[in-house]
Amino acid sequence: MYVHPTQDTPNPNSVKFIPGRAVLEARTMDFPNRAAAFCSPLARHLFRVEGVKSVFLGPDFITVTKEGEELDWNLIKPDVYATIMDFFSSGLPVITEDAPRSETVFVSPLLQNIKVLLRILHINLFMDNGHEFSSHKEVLQYSS
């Protein structure tokens, strides 16, 4: 297998690798950290390379972001190339059945905070209409 030369990105800490074959069919998946890569054997393998901060998979490319400016791409690229070639030679799936159904793997803290605030607002509006909760459990059940 041959991995085509890399393409630079607007971010100097990110490089686009083109393996010359399909990676994901018609979608993208972002793995901002090692924990988010639970459903992608390819991303998990790439996170084993020292200096890899995040992985983004596209239909026919893989973008790898290194941890910082002080790391030299000349030291990281050979390991990333080898990992990609070994992975596709292994026959493992890029994504396993553990994959979430949505396009996004990572839920931002901002979105989590918005959900909590909406629940609080909903409960307050409900209570303003004369309803009282008899227990903390009832509040949790209502807000879920």
PDB file of N, CA and C in Angstrom, residues 29-40 43-44 47 55 98-100 104-107:
ATOM      1  N   MET A  29     -15.438  11.966  10.685  1.00  0.00           N
ATOM      2  CA  MET A  29     -15.501  11.750  12.132  1.00  0.00           C
ATOM      3  C   MET A  29     -14.292  12.415  12.768  1.00  0.00           C
ATOM      4  N   ASP A  30     -14.542  13.115  13.867  1.00  0.00           N
ATOM      5  CA  ASP A  30     -13.498  13.830  14.580  1.00  0.00           C
ATOM      6  C   ASP A  30     -13.219  13.133  15.902  1.00  0.00           C
ATOM      7  N   PHE A  31     -11.944  12.901  16.184  1.00  0.00           N
ATOM      8  CA  PHE A  31     -11.528  12.303  17.442  1.00  0.00           C
ATOM      9  C   PHE A  31     -10.561  13.274  18.111  1.00  0.00           C
ATOM     10  N   PRO A  32     -11.083  14.178  18.951  1.00  0.00           N
ATOM     11  CA  PRO A  32     -10.244  15.216  19.537  1.00  0.00           C
ATOM     12  C   PRO A  32      -9.287  14.707  20.604  1.00  0.00           C
ATOM     13  N   ASN A  33      -9.499  13.467  21.063  1.00  0.00           N
ATOM     14  CA  ASN A  33      -8.604  12.891  22.068  1.00  0.00           C
ATOM     15  C   ASN A  33      -8.693  11.373  22.013  1.00  0.00           C
ATOM     16  N   ARG A  34      -7.814  10.730  22.735  1.00  0.00           N
ATOM     17  CA  ARG A  34      -7.721   9.261  22.743  1.00  0.00           C
ATOM     18  C   ARG A  34      -9.025   8.616  23.204  1.00  0.00           C
ATOM     19  N   ALA A  35      -9.670   9.182  24.206  1.00  0.00           N
ATOM     20  CA  ALA A  35     -10.904   8.594  24.743  1.00  0.00           C
ATOM     21  C   ALA A  35     -12.026   8.589  23.714  1.00  0.00           C
ATOM     22  N   ALA A  36     -12.065   9.583  22.852  1.00  0.00           N
ATOM     23  CA  ALA A  36     -13.125   9.672  21.842  1.00  0.00           C
ATOM     24  C   ALA A  36     -12.961   8.623  20.750  1.00  0.00           C
ATOM     25  N   ALA A  37     -11.799   7.993  20.677  1.00  0.00           N
ATOM     26  CA  ALA A  37     -11.506   7.047  19.599  1.00  0.00           C
ATOM     27  C   ALA A  37     -11.937   5.623  19.922  1.00  0.00           C
ATOM     28  N   PHE A  38     -12.828   5.440  20.888  1.00  0.00           N
ATOM     29  CA  PHE A  38     -13.232   4.096  21.294  1.00  0.00           C
ATOM     30  C   PHE A  38     -13.818   3.275  20.145  1.00  0.00           C
ATOM     31  N   CYS A  39     -14.427   3.915  19.161  1.00  0.00           N
ATOM     32  CA  CYS A  39     -15.110   3.188  18.091  1.00  0.00           C
ATOM     33  C   CYS A  39     -14.289   3.106  16.808  1.00  0.00           C
ATOM     34  N   SER A  40     -13.051   3.582  16.824  1.00  0.00           N
ATOM     35  CA  SER A  40     -12.239   3.555  15.611  1.00  0.00           C
ATOM     36  C   SER A  40     -10.871   2.930  15.879  1.00  0.00           C
ATOM     37  N   ALA A  43      -8.109   5.247  14.467  1.00  0.00           N
ATOM     38  CA  ALA A  43      -7.786   6.398  15.312  1.00  0.00           C
ATOM     39  C   ALA A  43      -7.021   5.954  16.556  1.00  0.00           C
ATOM     40  N   ARG A  44      -7.430   4.831  17.156  1.00  0.00           N
ATOM     41  CA  ARG A  44      -6.717   4.328  18.342  1.00  0.00           C
ATOM     42  C   ARG A  44      -5.257   4.027  18.011  1.00  0.00           C
ATOM     43  N   PHE A  47      -3.317   7.287  17.714  1.00  0.00           N
ATOM     44  CA  PHE A  47      -3.043   7.919  19.008  1.00  0.00           C
ATOM     45  C   PHE A  47      -1.860   7.266  19.727  1.00  0.00           C
ATOM     46  N   VAL A  55      -7.244  13.267  15.768  1.00  0.00           N
ATOM     47  CA  VAL A  55      -7.352  12.587  14.472  1.00  0.00           C
ATOM     48  C   VAL A  55      -8.709  12.936  13.880  1.00  0.00           C
ATOM     49  N   ASP A  98     -19.415  -0.169  17.504  1.00  0.00           N
ATOM     50  CA  ASP A  98     -19.570   0.676  18.680  1.00  0.00           C
ATOM     51  C   ASP A  98     -19.715   2.139  18.302  1.00  0.00           C
ATOM     52  N   ALA A  99     -19.621   2.425  17.004  1.00  0.00           N
ATOM     53  CA  ALA A  99     -19.647   3.817  16.547  1.00  0.00           C
ATOM     54  C   ALA A  99     -20.987   4.463  16.845  1.00  0.00           C
ATOM     55  N   PRO A 100     -20.969   5.686  17.307  1.00  0.00           N
ATOM     56  CA  PRO A 100     -22.222   6.402  17.506  1.00  0.00           C
ATOM     57  C   PRO A 100     -22.918   6.634  16.181  1.00  0.00           C
ATOM     58  N   THR A 104     -21.030  13.317  14.880  1.00  0.00           N
ATOM     59  CA  THR A 104     -20.138  13.878  15.873  1.00  0.00           C
ATOM     60  C   THR A 104     -19.887  12.881  16.986  1.00  0.00           C
ATOM     61  N   VAL A 105     -18.631  12.697  17.308  1.00  0.00           N
ATOM     62  CA  VAL A 105     -18.262  11.789  18.379  1.00  0.00           C
ATOM     63  C   VAL A 105     -18.196  12.548  19.699  1.00  0.00           C
ATOM     64  N   PHE A 106     -17.799  13.775  19.653  1.00  0.00           N
ATOM     65  CA  PHE A 106     -17.520  14.559  20.841  1.00  0.00           C
ATOM     66  C   PHE A 106     -18.648  15.556  21.091  1.00  0.00           C
ATOM     67  N   VAL A 107     -19.165  15.596  22.307  1.00  0.00           N
ATOM     68  CA  VAL A 107     -20.167  16.590  22.683  1.00  0.00           C
ATOM     69  C   VAL A 107     -19.435  17.656  23.488  1.00  0.00           C
TER      70      VAL A 107
END
